[in-house]
Short mmCIF file of C-alpha atoms in Angstrom, two decimals:
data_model
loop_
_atom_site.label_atom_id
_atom_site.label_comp_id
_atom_site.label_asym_id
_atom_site.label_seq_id
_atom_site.Cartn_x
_atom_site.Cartn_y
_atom_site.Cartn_z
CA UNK A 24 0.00 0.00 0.00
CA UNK A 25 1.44 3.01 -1.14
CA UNK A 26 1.71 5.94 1.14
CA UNK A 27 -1.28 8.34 -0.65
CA UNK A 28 -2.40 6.06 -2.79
CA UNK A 29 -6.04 5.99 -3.34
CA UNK A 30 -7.07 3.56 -0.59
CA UNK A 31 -9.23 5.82 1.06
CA UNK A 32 -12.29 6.63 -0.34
CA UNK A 33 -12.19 10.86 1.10
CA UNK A 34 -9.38 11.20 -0.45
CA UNK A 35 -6.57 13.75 1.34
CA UNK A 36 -7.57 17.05 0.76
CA UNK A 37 -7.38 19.98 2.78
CA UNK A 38 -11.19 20.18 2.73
CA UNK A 39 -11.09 16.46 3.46
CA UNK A 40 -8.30 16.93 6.69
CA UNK A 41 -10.89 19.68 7.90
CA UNK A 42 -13.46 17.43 7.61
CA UNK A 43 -11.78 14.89 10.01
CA UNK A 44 -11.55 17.03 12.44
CA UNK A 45 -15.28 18.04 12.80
CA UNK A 46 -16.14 14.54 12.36
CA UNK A 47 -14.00 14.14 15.54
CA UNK A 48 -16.23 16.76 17.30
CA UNK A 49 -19.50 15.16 16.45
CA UNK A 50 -17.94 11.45 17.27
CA UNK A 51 -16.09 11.97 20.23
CA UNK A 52 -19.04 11.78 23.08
CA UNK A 53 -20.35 8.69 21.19
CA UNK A 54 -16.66 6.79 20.83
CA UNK A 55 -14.99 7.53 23.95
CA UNK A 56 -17.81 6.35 26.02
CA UNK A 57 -17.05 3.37 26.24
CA UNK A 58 -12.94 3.56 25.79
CA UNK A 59 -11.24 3.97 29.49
CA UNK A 60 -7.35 4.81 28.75
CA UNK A 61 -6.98 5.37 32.68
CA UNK A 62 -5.04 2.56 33.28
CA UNK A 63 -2.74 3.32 31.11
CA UNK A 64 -0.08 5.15 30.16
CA UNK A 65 1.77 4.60 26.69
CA UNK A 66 -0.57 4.03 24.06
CA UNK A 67 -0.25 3.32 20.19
CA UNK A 68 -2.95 4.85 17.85
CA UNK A 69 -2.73 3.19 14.35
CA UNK A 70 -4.02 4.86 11.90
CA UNK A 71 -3.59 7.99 13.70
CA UNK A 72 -5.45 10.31 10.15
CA UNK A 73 -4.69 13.88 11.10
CA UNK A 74 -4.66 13.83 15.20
CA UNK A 75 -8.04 14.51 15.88
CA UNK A 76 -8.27 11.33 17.67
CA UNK A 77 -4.92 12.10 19.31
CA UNK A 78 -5.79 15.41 20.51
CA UNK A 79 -8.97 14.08 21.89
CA UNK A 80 -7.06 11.00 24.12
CA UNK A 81 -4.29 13.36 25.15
CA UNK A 82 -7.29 15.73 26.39
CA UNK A 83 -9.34 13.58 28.29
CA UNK A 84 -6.16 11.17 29.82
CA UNK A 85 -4.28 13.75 30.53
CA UNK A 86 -1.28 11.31 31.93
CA UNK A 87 -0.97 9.20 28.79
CA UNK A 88 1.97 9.40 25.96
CA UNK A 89 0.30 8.51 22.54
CA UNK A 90 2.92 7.35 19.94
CA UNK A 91 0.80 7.78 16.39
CA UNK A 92 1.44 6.06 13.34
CA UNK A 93 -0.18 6.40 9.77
CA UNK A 94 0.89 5.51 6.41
CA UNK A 95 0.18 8.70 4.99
CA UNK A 96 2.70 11.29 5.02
CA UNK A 97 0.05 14.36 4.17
CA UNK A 98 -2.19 12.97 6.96
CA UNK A 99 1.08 12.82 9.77
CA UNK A 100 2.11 16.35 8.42
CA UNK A 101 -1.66 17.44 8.96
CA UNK A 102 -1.40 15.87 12.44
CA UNK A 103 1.64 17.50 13.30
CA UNK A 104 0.44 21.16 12.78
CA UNK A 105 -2.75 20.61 14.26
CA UNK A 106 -1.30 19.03 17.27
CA UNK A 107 1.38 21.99 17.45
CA UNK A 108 -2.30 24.36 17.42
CA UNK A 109 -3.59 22.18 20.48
CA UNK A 110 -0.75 23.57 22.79
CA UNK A 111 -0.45 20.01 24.18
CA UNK A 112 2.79 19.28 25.60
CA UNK A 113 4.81 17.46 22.84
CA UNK A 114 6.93 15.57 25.02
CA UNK A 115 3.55 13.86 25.66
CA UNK A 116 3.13 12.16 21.75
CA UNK A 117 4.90 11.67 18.70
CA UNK A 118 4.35 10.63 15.27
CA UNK A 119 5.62 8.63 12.62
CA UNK A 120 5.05 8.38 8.70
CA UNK A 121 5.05 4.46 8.26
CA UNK A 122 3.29 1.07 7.35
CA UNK A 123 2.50 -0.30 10.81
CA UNK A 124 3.24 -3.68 9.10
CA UNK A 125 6.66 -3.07 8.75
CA UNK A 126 7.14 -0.73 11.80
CA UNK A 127 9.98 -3.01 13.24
CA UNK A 128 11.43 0.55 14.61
CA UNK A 129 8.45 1.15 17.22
CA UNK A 130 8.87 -0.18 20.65
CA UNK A 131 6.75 -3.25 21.54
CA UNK A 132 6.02 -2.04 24.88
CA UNK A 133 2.67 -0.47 24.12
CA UNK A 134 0.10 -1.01 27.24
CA UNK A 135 -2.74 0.02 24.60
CA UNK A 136 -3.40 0.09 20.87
CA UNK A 137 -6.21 2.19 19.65
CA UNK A 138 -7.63 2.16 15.78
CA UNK A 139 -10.57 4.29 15.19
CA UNK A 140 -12.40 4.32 11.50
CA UNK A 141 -9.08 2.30 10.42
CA UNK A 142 -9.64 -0.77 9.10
CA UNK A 143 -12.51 -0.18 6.94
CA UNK A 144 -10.28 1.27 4.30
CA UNK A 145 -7.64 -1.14 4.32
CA UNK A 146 -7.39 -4.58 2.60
CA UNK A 147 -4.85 -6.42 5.36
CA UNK A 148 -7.09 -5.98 8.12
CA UNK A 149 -5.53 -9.39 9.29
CA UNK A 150 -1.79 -8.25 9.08
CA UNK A 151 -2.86 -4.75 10.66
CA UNK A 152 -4.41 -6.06 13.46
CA UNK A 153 -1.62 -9.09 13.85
CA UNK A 154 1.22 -6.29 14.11
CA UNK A 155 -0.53 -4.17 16.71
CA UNK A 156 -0.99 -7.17 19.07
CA UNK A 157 3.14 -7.49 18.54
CA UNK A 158 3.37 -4.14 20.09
CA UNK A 159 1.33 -4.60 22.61
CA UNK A 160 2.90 -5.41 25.93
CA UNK A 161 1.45 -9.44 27.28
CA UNK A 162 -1.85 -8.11 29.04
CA UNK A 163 -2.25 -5.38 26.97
CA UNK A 164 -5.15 -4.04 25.39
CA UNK A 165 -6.99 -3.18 21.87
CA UNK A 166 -9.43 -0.95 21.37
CA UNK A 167 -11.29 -0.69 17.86
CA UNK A 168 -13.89 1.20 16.25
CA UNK A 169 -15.28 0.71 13.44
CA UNK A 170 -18.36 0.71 10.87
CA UNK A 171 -21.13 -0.52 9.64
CA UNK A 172 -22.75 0.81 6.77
CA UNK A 173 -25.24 -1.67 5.72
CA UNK A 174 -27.21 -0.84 9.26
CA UNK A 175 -28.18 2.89 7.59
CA UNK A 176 -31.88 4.09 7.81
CA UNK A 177 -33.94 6.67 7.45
CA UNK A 178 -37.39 7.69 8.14
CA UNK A 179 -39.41 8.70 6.11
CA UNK A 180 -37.36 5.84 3.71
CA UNK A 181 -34.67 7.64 1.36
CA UNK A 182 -34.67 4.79 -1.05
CA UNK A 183 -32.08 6.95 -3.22
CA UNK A 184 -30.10 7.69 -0.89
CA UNK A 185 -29.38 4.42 0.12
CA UNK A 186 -28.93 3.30 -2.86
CA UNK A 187 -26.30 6.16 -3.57
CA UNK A 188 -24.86 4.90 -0.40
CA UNK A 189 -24.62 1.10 -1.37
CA UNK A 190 -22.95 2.52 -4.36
CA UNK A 191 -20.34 4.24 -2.10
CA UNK A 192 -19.67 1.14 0.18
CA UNK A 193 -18.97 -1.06 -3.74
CA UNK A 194 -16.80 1.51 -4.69
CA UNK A 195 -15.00 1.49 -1.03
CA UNK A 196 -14.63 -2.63 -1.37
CA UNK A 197 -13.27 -2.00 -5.01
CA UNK A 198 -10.05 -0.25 -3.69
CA UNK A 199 -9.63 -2.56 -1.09
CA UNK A 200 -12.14 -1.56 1.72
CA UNK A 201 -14.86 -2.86 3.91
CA UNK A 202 -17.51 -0.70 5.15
CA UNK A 203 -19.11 -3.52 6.78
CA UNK A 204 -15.56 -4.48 8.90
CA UNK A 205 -17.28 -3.61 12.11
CA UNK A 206 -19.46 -7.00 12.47
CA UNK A 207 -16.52 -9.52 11.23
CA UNK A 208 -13.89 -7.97 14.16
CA UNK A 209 -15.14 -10.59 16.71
CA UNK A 210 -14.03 -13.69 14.52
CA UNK A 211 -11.14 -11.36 13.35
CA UNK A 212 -9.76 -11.09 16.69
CA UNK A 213 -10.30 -14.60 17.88
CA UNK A 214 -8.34 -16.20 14.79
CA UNK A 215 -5.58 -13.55 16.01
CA UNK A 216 -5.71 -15.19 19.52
CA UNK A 217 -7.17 -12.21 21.15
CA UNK A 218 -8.13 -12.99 25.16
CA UNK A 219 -11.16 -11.64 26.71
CA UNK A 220 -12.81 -10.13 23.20
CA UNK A 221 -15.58 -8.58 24.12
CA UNK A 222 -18.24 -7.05 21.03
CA UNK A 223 -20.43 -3.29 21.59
CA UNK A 224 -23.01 -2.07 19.11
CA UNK A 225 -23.35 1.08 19.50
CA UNK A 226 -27.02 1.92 18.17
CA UNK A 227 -27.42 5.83 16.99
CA UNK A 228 -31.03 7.07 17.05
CA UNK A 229 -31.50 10.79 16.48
CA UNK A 230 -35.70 11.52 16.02
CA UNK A 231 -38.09 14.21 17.23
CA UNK A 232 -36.70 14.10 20.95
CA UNK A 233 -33.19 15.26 20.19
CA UNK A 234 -33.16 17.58 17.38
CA UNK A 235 -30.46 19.35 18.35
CA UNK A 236 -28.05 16.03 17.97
CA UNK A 237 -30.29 15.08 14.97
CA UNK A 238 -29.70 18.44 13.27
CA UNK A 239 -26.04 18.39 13.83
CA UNK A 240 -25.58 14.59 12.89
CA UNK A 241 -27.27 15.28 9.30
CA UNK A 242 -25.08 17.95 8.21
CA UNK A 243 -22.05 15.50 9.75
CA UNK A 244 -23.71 12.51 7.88
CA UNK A 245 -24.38 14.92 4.36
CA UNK A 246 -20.24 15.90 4.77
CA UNK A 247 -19.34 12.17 5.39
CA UNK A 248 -21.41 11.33 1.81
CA UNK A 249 -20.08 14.16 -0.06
CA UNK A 250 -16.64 13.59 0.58
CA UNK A 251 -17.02 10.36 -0.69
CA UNK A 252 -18.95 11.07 -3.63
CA UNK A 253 -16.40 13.98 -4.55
CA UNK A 254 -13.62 11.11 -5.10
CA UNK A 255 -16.15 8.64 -6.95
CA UNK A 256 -17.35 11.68 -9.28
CA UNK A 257 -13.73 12.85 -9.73
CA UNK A 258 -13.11 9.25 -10.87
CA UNK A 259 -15.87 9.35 -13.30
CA UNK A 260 -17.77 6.84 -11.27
CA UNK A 261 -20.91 8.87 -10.91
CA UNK A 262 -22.07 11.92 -12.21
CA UNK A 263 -22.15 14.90 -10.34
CA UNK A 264 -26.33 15.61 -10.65
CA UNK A 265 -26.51 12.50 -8.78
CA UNK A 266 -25.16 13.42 -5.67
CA UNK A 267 -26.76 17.28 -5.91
CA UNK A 268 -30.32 14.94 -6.06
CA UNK A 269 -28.85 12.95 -2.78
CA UNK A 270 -27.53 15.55 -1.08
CA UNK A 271 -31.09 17.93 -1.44
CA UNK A 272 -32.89 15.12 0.03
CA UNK A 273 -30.81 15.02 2.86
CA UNK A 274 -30.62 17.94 3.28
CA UNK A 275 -34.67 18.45 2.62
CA UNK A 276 -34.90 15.34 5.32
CA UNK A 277 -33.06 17.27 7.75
CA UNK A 278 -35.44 19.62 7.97
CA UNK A 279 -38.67 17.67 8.87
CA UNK A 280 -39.15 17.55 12.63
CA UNK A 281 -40.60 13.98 12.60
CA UNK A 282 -37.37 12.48 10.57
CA UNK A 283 -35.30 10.03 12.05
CA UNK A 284 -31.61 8.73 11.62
CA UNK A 285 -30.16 5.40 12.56
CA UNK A 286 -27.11 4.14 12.23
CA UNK A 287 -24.87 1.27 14.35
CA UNK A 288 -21.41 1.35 14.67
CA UNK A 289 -19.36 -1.21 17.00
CA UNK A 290 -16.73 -1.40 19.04
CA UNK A 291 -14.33 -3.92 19.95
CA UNK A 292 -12.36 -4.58 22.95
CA UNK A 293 -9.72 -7.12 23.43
CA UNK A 294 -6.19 -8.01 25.10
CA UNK A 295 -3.06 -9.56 24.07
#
């Protein structure tokens, strides 16, 4: 896998980097519920994007030391600027520009590894997830997010756009992702030899009762799609007018007060 190679689906773009980060802001309260770094104090994020993860661990475990790796050298540039904008003390993380498959460098004494929205755009998932447990220290623990996508719905139903949205996912598997990783990570994990793997779905209802949430989630959800799209339209894969007809009825959907959004992502927990 080469270093910006198309892989990922968003692409690398400044808008795209920008997008991470608010992603990150909607996210955050809804990931890191259930992810406890307390006990901890070096940690490993693979797959480490543009820091917004890292910024948000170093914030809320404010005695940890995050060592981040990605294989993109825009995305680890990105990360290093915006972690330089935090003010975070930088004796507290550092980065590297590398394929955590052939990181025999790093140190192997990591008491966590965390991969967040990771392995859904890789096709090694396997050999990703086999060199993290090498760096974890015996005892030590995973943590993994990840997607979906086939648990999408709307009401009132958006046939469309799920339809666009099955489109996206094909065109994700046809460069080598998987936006359906999330349910496989159990047997994943246990053909790695993982101890103690324990499986969340985290269910994401936003209706009538939280519109605030709901309102906020739509235009996060509508930036997710287009940044996707973007690539696939660049690529000649759609046309643009198809996405302008999605988008308006998202965005049109947004605004009814009895809509509702679901989606389920899980989580994954395991140690070494």
């Amino acid at each position: 896998m080469s270093k910006n190679k198309l892989e990922y689906i968003h692409g690398f773009s400044e808008i795209e980097q920008e997008r991470l980060l608010f992603q990150n802001q909607v996210l955050s309260p809804l990931i890191y519920e259930n992810i406890d770094l307390n006990p901890y104090n070096r940690i490993q994020e693979i797959g480490c994007g543009v820091g917004a993860q890292m910024i948000e661990m170093l914030n809320r475990f404010p005695h940890i030391h995050i060592t981040g790796v990605d294989i993109s050298d825009v995305q680890v540039g990105k990360a290093r600027l915006n972690l330089q904008h935090s003010n975070i003390d930088p004796s507290r993380y550092e980065l590297h520009c590398m394929d955590i498959t052939q990181a025999h460098a790093l140190s192997k004494e990591f008491e966590a590894v965390v991969m967040i929205w990771v392995l859904e755009h890789v096709s090694n998932d396997l050999e990703i997830l086999s060199a993290a447990k090498d760096h974890l220290i015996s005892n030590g623990q995973l943590f993994l997010t990840e997607v979906y996508n086939d648990s999408l719905g709307f009401f009132p139903p958006l046939d469309d756009v799920l339809s666009h949205w099955y489109k996206m996912n094909a065109f994700q598997k046809s460069i080598g992702g998987n936006g359906n990783i999330g349910i496989e990570l159990g047997s994943i994990l246990k053909k790695l030899n993982f101890r103690n793997i324990e499986i969340k779905p985290y269910p994401i209802l936003y209706d009538t009762t939280k519109l605030e949430l709901r309102t906020e989630f739509f235009e996060y959800w509508i930036s997710l799609m287009e940044s996707g799209s973007k690539t696939m339209i660049d690529l000649n894969k759609i046309q643009s007018s198809e996405w302008e007809k999605v988008k308006n009825q998202l965005i049109q959907v947004s605004r009814n007060e009895e809509a509702v959004f679901f989606y389920n992502f899980i989580q994954a927990f395991a140690f070494k």
